[in-house]
Amino acid sequence: MGNCFSCFKVPIPPVTTNQSTSPDYKDETMELRGLCSNTCQQTGPLVPETHINGNRKSLATLSAFNNVGSDNCGSMPNVQNNLRSSRGFYARLPPLGRSGTSSGFNVTVESKQQREPSENKLNILFDQYKDSHEDVILADGIERFCNDLQLSPDEFKVLVLAWKLNAEQMCQFTRQEFVTGLKAMKVDSIHAIQMKLPEIVQELTVNSDLFKDLYRFTFQFGLDVNSGQRILPADMAIVLWKLVFTIREPPLLSRWLKFLECHHVRGIPRDTWNMFLNFAESIGDDLGAYDDAEAWPSLFDDFVEYENDQMNQNISKDDIMKDASMNKI
């Protein structure tokens, strides 16, 4: 574009009969006078100009713009070009070549591109931990993966990661689970995973629907899929209950797990696992809101009965101790 500013020329103001009272003309006259004084200081007096019609007009006679007549076909004097190209005028024009909207759009596009995980990087990351004979990450690879994440394999965040990868069974990640899951998490590096997991854990603490989804996933995750297992062994269920309730732990959890251990329960069906979350959320710590007429699993009936017996025994022991102390007195 060079120094051509023809696209920014200002239209010639209309000629009026009384320009001396117009503030716009006064402003332009003041700018013209300022330009004249600066020019005179730098180059000395101006030489009078000779126009086409032979009239001699000095710059001083152009202080007002009402001298435009038919002798020069209504064109503005040449000094107008000097005025239009002055630095003060063009300083008010927006910069060329870039606009705030276009640059902001570019930044937004670049940031979205940066957030998009690379499937190639995810496959390379998977290859670092996969088994040498199978295209799957097995126990050894998961242990190395957890070490790089600075996590213990039995940590709650590892369960959360398996949930986000939608892993079909414990102690293994297939390539599809690994790549698809991490891509959905919008991460493609060890550091990015480390930064993302705490965000997911925080969301689970406040979002009951998300936690419910994690809770139900945990049952399936604990099953031995290869053997067709459909009931979770009680010892595995106890471990997984402790793990999944690392957050949002119900008040009666410890008593429930103690009950399972004392009564040597062999296995936990899926319905019992799923309904325990509702049971723990709806029944108070003292079990006073429990109604055995509702369709709870029979194991819950046994638990409440056991807890009530324990409570009655404790009350009886307290009464015996009080009676004994009163007799001594």
mmCIF file of N, CA, C and O in Angstrom, residues 122-164:
data_model
loop_
_atom_site.group_PDB
_atom_site.id
_atom_site.type_symbol
_atom_site.label_atom_id
_atom_site.label_comp_id
_atom_site.label_asym_id
_atom_site.label_seq_id
_atom_site.Cartn_x
_atom_site.Cartn_y
_atom_site.Cartn_z
ATOM 1 N N LEU A 122 -0.611 -40.462 21.665
ATOM 2 C CA LEU A 122 -1.253 -41.428 22.550
ATOM 3 C C LEU A 122 -0.842 -42.852 22.207
ATOM 4 O O LEU A 122 -0.625 -43.682 23.098
ATOM 5 N N ASN A 123 -0.715 -43.146 20.934
ATOM 6 C CA ASN A 123 -0.262 -44.486 20.522
ATOM 7 C C ASN A 123 1.188 -44.720 20.920
ATOM 8 O O ASN A 123 1.558 -45.817 21.345
ATOM 9 N N ILE A 124 2.016 -43.695 20.798
ATOM 10 C CA ILE A 124 3.416 -43.809 21.225
ATOM 11 C C ILE A 124 3.487 -44.021 22.737
ATOM 12 O O ILE A 124 4.280 -44.834 23.237
ATOM 13 N N LEU A 125 2.645 -43.295 23.465
ATOM 14 C CA LEU A 125 2.610 -43.448 24.923
ATOM 15 C C LEU A 125 2.155 -44.856 25.300
ATOM 16 O O LEU A 125 2.708 -45.476 26.223
ATOM 17 N N PHE A 126 1.168 -45.383 24.600
ATOM 18 C CA PHE A 126 0.688 -46.736 24.857
ATOM 19 C C PHE A 126 1.800 -47.760 24.624
ATOM 20 O O PHE A 126 1.966 -48.713 25.398
ATOM 21 N N ASP A 127 2.558 -47.556 23.553
ATOM 22 C CA ASP A 127 3.625 -48.499 23.202
ATOM 23 C C ASP A 127 4.721 -48.575 24.275
ATOM 24 O O ASP A 127 5.420 -49.584 24.380
ATOM 25 N N GLN A 128 4.856 -47.535 25.061
ATOM 26 C CA GLN A 128 5.866 -47.526 26.120
ATOM 27 C C GLN A 128 5.531 -48.515 27.237
ATOM 28 O O GLN A 128 6.418 -48.970 27.948
ATOM 29 N N TYR A 129 4.250 -48.834 27.390
ATOM 30 C CA TYR A 129 3.828 -49.659 28.525
ATOM 31 C C TYR A 129 3.208 -50.994 28.103
ATOM 32 O O TYR A 129 2.966 -51.840 28.960
ATOM 33 N N LYS A 130 2.937 -51.184 26.840
ATOM 34 C CA LYS A 130 2.255 -52.410 26.415
ATOM 35 C C LYS A 130 3.159 -53.634 26.575
ATOM 36 O O LYS A 130 4.390 -53.539 26.618
ATOM 37 N N ASP A 131 2.503 -54.765 26.654
ATOM 38 C CA ASP A 131 3.215 -56.031 26.780
ATOM 39 C C ASP A 131 4.006 -56.323 25.504
ATOM 40 O O ASP A 131 3.602 -55.928 24.407
ATOM 41 N N SER A 132 5.132 -57.013 25.662
ATOM 42 C CA SER A 132 5.992 -57.295 24.499
ATOM 43 C C SER A 132 5.377 -58.321 23.554
ATOM 44 O O SER A 132 5.768 -58.398 22.389
ATOM 45 N N HIS A 133 4.422 -59.109 24.040
ATOM 46 C CA HIS A 133 3.816 -60.158 23.216
ATOM 47 C C HIS A 133 2.380 -59.844 22.813
ATOM 48 O O HIS A 133 1.881 -60.424 21.852
ATOM 49 N N GLU A 134 1.720 -58.982 23.543
ATOM 50 C CA GLU A 134 0.325 -58.654 23.252
ATOM 51 C C GLU A 134 0.167 -57.141 23.126
ATOM 52 O O GLU A 134 0.905 -56.373 23.736
ATOM 53 N N ASP A 135 -0.820 -56.745 22.339
ATOM 54 C CA ASP A 135 -1.093 -55.319 22.161
ATOM 55 C C ASP A 135 -2.037 -54.835 23.265
ATOM 56 O O ASP A 135 -3.146 -54.344 23.013
ATOM 57 N N VAL A 136 -1.581 -54.954 24.492
ATOM 58 C CA VAL A 136 -2.369 -54.598 25.669
ATOM 59 C C VAL A 136 -1.416 -54.268 26.813
ATOM 60 O O VAL A 136 -0.312 -54.825 26.892
ATOM 61 N N ILE A 137 -1.819 -53.349 27.668
ATOM 62 C CA ILE A 137 -1.034 -53.031 28.858
ATOM 63 C C ILE A 137 -1.499 -53.943 29.981
ATOM 64 O O ILE A 137 -2.657 -53.892 30.397
ATOM 65 N N LEU A 138 -0.593 -54.779 30.478
ATOM 66 C CA LEU A 138 -0.916 -55.721 31.546
ATOM 67 C C LEU A 138 -0.394 -55.193 32.885
ATOM 68 O O LEU A 138 -0.019 -54.024 32.984
ATOM 69 N N ALA A 139 -0.372 -56.040 33.891
ATOM 70 C CA ALA A 139 -0.071 -55.608 35.260
ATOM 71 C C ALA A 139 1.275 -54.899 35.360
ATOM 72 O O ALA A 139 1.389 -53.841 36.004
ATOM 73 N N ASP A 140 2.326 -55.467 34.711
ATOM 74 C CA ASP A 140 3.646 -54.845 34.785
ATOM 75 C C ASP A 140 3.642 -53.461 34.142
ATOM 76 O O ASP A 140 4.224 -52.509 34.682
ATOM 77 N N GLY A 141 3.005 -53.364 32.985
ATOM 78 C CA GLY A 141 2.933 -52.070 32.313
ATOM 79 C C GLY A 141 2.124 -51.058 33.093
ATOM 80 O O GLY A 141 2.473 -49.869 33.144
ATOM 81 N N ILE A 142 1.037 -51.504 33.722
ATOM 82 C CA ILE A 142 0.223 -50.599 34.542
ATOM 83 C C ILE A 142 1.020 -50.102 35.740
ATOM 84 O O ILE A 142 0.931 -48.929 36.126
ATOM 85 N N GLU A 143 1.842 -50.981 36.321
ATOM 86 C CA GLU A 143 2.668 -50.566 37.449
ATOM 87 C C GLU A 143 3.683 -49.501 37.021
ATOM 88 O O GLU A 143 3.879 -48.507 37.719
ATOM 89 N N ARG A 144 4.312 -49.692 35.843
ATOM 90 C CA ARG A 144 5.252 -48.689 35.344
ATOM 91 C C ARG A 144 4.534 -47.382 34.994
ATOM 92 O O ARG A 144 5.042 -46.278 35.230
ATOM 93 N N PHE A 145 3.335 -47.522 34.428
ATOM 94 C CA PHE A 145 2.514 -46.357 34.090
ATOM 95 C C PHE A 145 2.164 -45.566 35.351
ATOM 96 O O PHE A 145 2.283 -44.330 35.382
ATOM 97 N N CYS A 146 1.778 -46.274 36.404
ATOM 98 C CA CYS A 146 1.446 -45.613 37.668
ATOM 99 C C CYS A 146 2.678 -44.969 38.302
ATOM 100 O O CYS A 146 2.588 -43.876 38.883
ATOM 101 N N ASN A 147 3.824 -45.625 38.181
ATOM 102 C CA ASN A 147 5.052 -45.044 38.717
ATOM 103 C C ASN A 147 5.384 -43.721 38.025
ATOM 104 O O ASN A 147 5.782 -42.748 38.674
ATOM 105 N N ASP A 148 5.215 -43.692 36.714
ATOM 106 C CA ASP A 148 5.476 -42.452 35.976
ATOM 107 C C ASP A 148 4.472 -41.369 36.350
ATOM 108 O O ASP A 148 4.798 -40.170 36.318
ATOM 109 N N LEU A 149 3.253 -41.780 36.683
ATOM 110 C CA LEU A 149 2.231 -40.823 37.138
ATOM 111 C C LEU A 149 2.402 -40.454 38.603
ATOM 112 O O LEU A 149 1.657 -39.610 39.116
ATOM 113 N N GLN A 150 3.374 -41.101 39.264
ATOM 114 C CA GLN A 150 3.617 -40.911 40.698
ATOM 115 C C GLN A 150 2.374 -41.282 41.511
ATOM 116 O O GLN A 150 1.966 -40.574 42.436
ATOM 117 N N LEU A 151 1.792 -42.420 41.145
ATOM 118 C CA LEU A 151 0.607 -42.936 41.828
ATOM 119 C C LEU A 151 0.858 -44.375 42.243
ATOM 120 O O LEU A 151 1.627 -45.103 41.607
ATOM 121 N N SER A 152 0.162 -44.798 43.295
ATOM 122 C CA SER A 152 0.163 -46.198 43.682
ATOM 123 C C SER A 152 -0.957 -46.912 42.920
ATOM 124 O O SER A 152 -2.049 -46.337 42.734
ATOM 125 N N PRO A 153 -0.743 -48.155 42.441
ATOM 126 C CA PRO A 153 -1.774 -48.856 41.668
ATOM 127 C C PRO A 153 -3.093 -49.033 42.412
ATOM 128 O O PRO A 153 -4.143 -49.199 41.773
ATOM 129 N N ASP A 154 -3.058 -49.033 43.751
ATOM 130 C CA ASP A 154 -4.298 -49.197 44.517
ATOM 131 C C ASP A 154 -4.845 -47.854 44.998
ATOM 132 O O ASP A 154 -5.650 -47.801 45.927
ATOM 133 N N GLU A 155 -4.457 -46.786 44.344
ATOM 134 C CA GLU A 155 -4.906 -45.446 44.728
ATOM 135 C C GLU A 155 -6.230 -45.105 44.057
ATOM 136 O O GLU A 155 -6.549 -45.609 42.969
ATOM 137 N N PHE A 156 -6.990 -44.214 44.688
ATOM 138 C CA PHE A 156 -8.304 -43.826 44.170
ATOM 139 C C PHE A 156 -8.204 -43.214 42.777
ATOM 140 O O PHE A 156 -9.050 -43.471 41.907
ATOM 141 N N LYS A 157 -7.168 -42.422 42.512
ATOM 142 C CA LYS A 157 -7.023 -41.787 41.199
ATOM 143 C C LYS A 157 -6.836 -42.814 40.086
ATOM 144 O O LYS A 157 -7.228 -42.555 38.941
ATOM 145 N N VAL A 158 -6.257 -43.961 40.406
ATOM 146 C CA VAL A 158 -6.095 -45.008 39.392
ATOM 147 C C VAL A 158 -7.454 -45.610 39.049
ATOM 148 O O VAL A 158 -7.733 -45.930 37.888
ATOM 149 N N LEU A 159 -8.309 -45.766 40.056
ATOM 150 C CA LEU A 159 -9.677 -46.216 39.793
ATOM 151 C C LEU A 159 -10.409 -45.198 38.918
ATOM 152 O O LEU A 159 -11.123 -45.568 37.977
ATOM 153 N N VAL A 160 -10.224 -43.918 39.218
ATOM 154 C CA VAL A 160 -10.847 -42.858 38.417
ATOM 155 C C VAL A 160 -10.334 -42.908 36.977
ATOM 156 O O VAL A 160 -11.109 -42.769 36.024
ATOM 157 N N LEU A 161 -9.042 -43.128 36.815
ATOM 158 C CA LEU A 161 -8.469 -43.225 35.469
ATOM 159 C C LEU A 161 -9.043 -44.420 34.710
ATOM 160 O O LEU A 161 -9.408 -44.308 33.533
ATOM 161 N N ALA A 162 -9.144 -45.569 35.381
ATOM 162 C CA ALA A 162 -9.737 -46.755 34.743
ATOM 163 C C ALA A 162 -11.188 -46.486 34.348
ATOM 164 O O ALA A 162 -11.644 -46.938 33.284
ATOM 165 N N TRP A 163 -11.902 -45.748 35.174
ATOM 166 C CA TRP A 163 -13.288 -45.376 34.865
ATOM 167 C C TRP A 163 -13.348 -44.482 33.630
ATOM 168 O O TRP A 163 -14.187 -44.696 32.739
ATOM 169 N N LYS A 164 -12.459 -43.498 33.540
ATOM 170 C CA LYS A 164 -12.439 -42.608 32.385
ATOM 171 C C LYS A 164 -12.021 -43.342 31.114
ATOM 172 O O LYS A 164 -12.452 -42.985 30.014
#
